[in-house]
Coordinates of C-alpha atoms in Angstrom, one line a residue:
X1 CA 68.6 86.3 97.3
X2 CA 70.9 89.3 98.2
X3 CA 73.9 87.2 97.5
X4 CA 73.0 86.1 94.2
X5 CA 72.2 89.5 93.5
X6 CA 75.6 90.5 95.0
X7 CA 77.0 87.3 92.6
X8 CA 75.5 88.6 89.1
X9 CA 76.6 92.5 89.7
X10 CA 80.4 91.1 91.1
X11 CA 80.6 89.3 87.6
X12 CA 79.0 92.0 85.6
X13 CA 81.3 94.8 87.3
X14 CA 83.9 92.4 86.4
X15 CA 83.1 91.5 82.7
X16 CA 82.9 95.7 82.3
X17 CA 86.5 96.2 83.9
X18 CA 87.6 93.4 81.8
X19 CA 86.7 95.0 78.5
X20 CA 88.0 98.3 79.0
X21 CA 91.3 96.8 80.7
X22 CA 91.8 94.7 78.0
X23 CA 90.8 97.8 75.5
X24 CA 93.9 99.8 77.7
X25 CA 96.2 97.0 77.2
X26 CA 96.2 96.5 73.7
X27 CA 98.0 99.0 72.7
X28 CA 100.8 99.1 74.7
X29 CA 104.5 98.8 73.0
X30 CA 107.4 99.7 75.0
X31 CA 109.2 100.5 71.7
X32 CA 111.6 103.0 70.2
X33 CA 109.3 105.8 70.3
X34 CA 108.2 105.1 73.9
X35 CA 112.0 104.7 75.2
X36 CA 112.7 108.1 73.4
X37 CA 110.8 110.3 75.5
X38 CA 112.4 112.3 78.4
X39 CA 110.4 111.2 81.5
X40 CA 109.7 113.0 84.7
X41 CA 112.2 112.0 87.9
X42 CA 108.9 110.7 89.7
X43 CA 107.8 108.3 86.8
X44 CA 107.0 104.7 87.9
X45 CA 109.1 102.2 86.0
X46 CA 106.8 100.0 83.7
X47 CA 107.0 96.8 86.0
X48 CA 105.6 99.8 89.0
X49 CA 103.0 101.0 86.5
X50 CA 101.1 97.6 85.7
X51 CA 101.0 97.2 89.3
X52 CA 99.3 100.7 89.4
X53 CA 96.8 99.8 87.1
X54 CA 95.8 96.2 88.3
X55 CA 95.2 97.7 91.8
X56 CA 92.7 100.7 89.7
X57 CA 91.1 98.3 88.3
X58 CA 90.6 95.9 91.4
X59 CA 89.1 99.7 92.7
X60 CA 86.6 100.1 89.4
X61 CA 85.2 96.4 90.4
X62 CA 84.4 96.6 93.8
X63 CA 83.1 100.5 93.2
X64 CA 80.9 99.3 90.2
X65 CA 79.7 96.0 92.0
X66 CA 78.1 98.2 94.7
X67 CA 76.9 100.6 92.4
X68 CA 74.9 97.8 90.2
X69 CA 74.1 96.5 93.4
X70 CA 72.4 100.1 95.0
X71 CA 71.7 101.2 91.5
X72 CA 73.7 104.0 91.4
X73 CA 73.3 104.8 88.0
X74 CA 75.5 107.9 87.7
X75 CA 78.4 106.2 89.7
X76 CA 78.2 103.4 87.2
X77 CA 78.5 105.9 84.3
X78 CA 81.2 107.5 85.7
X79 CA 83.6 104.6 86.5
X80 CA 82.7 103.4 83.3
X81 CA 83.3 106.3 81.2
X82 CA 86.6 107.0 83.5
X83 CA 87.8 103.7 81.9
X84 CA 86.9 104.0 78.4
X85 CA 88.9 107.0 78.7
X86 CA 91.2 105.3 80.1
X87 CA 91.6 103.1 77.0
X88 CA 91.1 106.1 74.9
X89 CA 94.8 108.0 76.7
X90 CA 96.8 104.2 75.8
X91 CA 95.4 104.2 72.2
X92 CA 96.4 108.1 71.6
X93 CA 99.4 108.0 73.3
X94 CA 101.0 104.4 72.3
X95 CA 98.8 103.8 68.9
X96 CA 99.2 107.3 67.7
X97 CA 101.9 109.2 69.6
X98 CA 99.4 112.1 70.4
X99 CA 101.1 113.6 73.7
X100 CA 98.8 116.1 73.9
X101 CA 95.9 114.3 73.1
X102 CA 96.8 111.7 75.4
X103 CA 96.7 114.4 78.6
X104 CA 93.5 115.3 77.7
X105 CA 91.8 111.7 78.1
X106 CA 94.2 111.2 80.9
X107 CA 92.7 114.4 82.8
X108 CA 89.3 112.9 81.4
X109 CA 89.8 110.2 83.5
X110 CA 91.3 111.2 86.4
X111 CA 87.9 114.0 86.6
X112 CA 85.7 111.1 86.0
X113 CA 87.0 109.1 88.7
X114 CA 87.0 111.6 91.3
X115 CA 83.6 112.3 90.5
X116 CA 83.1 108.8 90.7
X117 CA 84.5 108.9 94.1
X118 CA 81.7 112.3 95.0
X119 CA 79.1 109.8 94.1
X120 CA 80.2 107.3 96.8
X121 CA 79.7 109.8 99.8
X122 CA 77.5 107.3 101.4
X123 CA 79.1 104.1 100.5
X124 CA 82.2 104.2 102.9
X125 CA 84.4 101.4 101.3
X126 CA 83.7 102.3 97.5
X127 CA 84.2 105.7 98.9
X128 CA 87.5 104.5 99.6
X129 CA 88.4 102.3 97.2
X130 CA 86.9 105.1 94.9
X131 CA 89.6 107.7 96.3
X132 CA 92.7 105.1 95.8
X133 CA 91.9 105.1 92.1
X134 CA 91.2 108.3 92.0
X135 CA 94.7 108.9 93.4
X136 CA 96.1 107.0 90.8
X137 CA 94.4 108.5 87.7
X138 CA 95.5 111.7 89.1
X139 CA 99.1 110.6 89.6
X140 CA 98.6 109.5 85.8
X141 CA 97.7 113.0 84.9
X142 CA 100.1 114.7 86.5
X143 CA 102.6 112.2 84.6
X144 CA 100.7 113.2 81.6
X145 CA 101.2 116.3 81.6
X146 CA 104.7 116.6 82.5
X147 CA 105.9 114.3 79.9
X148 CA 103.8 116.0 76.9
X149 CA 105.9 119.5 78.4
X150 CA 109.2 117.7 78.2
X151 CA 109.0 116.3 75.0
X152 CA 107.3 119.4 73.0

């Protein structure tokens, strides 16, 4: 019965990522405008970046699969919500060209999932998994904010 149960939250973890992953995607044009901005020496090339993001979202599933599964509804929430803003940062930054508006769902996200990653102190791998993406959202930040200072 456990894995069944284990089954059902695996797929529902992974129909959630797949929304807001998709919702994150959409957006994104390397164009004119995105190939204009002065970037930071320690910015990831695009092919680098996707990479970055498939492996966060590999994290949210596994750390949301055990969530559903122990019912951890406030680590749920918060990898959830650190994803829609997630999706929120691509849309104002790509869609609208809001640099600053951008950093603030970018920060959003990165406090979301390291909250996330609290949540998990007695889960030791989605702890872990937890602490790689939050790694990344806060490498995204940083990234954030130093490319909405260099192109004011």
């Amino acid at each position: 019965m456990k894995a069944i149960k284990t089954l059902w939250a695996s797929a529902a973890a992974l129909a959630i990522v797949l929304v807001y992953a998709a919702a994150s995607a959409a957006p994104v044009r390397i164009g004119d405008w995105y190939l204009g901005l002065e970037l930071p020496s320690f910015a990831l090339s695009s092919g680098a970046m996707t990479a970055l993001w498939a492996v966060c979202y590999t994290c949210d599933v596994v750390v949301l699969c055990r969530a559903i599964v122990g019912k951890k509804i406030s680590r749920s929430v918060a990898v959830i919500a650190s994803g829609v803003a997630g999706a929120l940062w691509s849309f104002t930054f790509f869609s609208l060209h809001s640099l600053e508006a951008a950093l603030v769902f970018a920060i959003t996200a990165a406090a979301l999932r390291i909250a996330a990653a609290v949540l998990c102190f007695k889960d030791a791998l989605a702890r872990i998994v937890a602490a790689v993406a939050s790694a990344a959202a806060l490498y995204c930040a940083v990234l954030a904010y130093f490319v909405a200072i260099m192109n004011v």
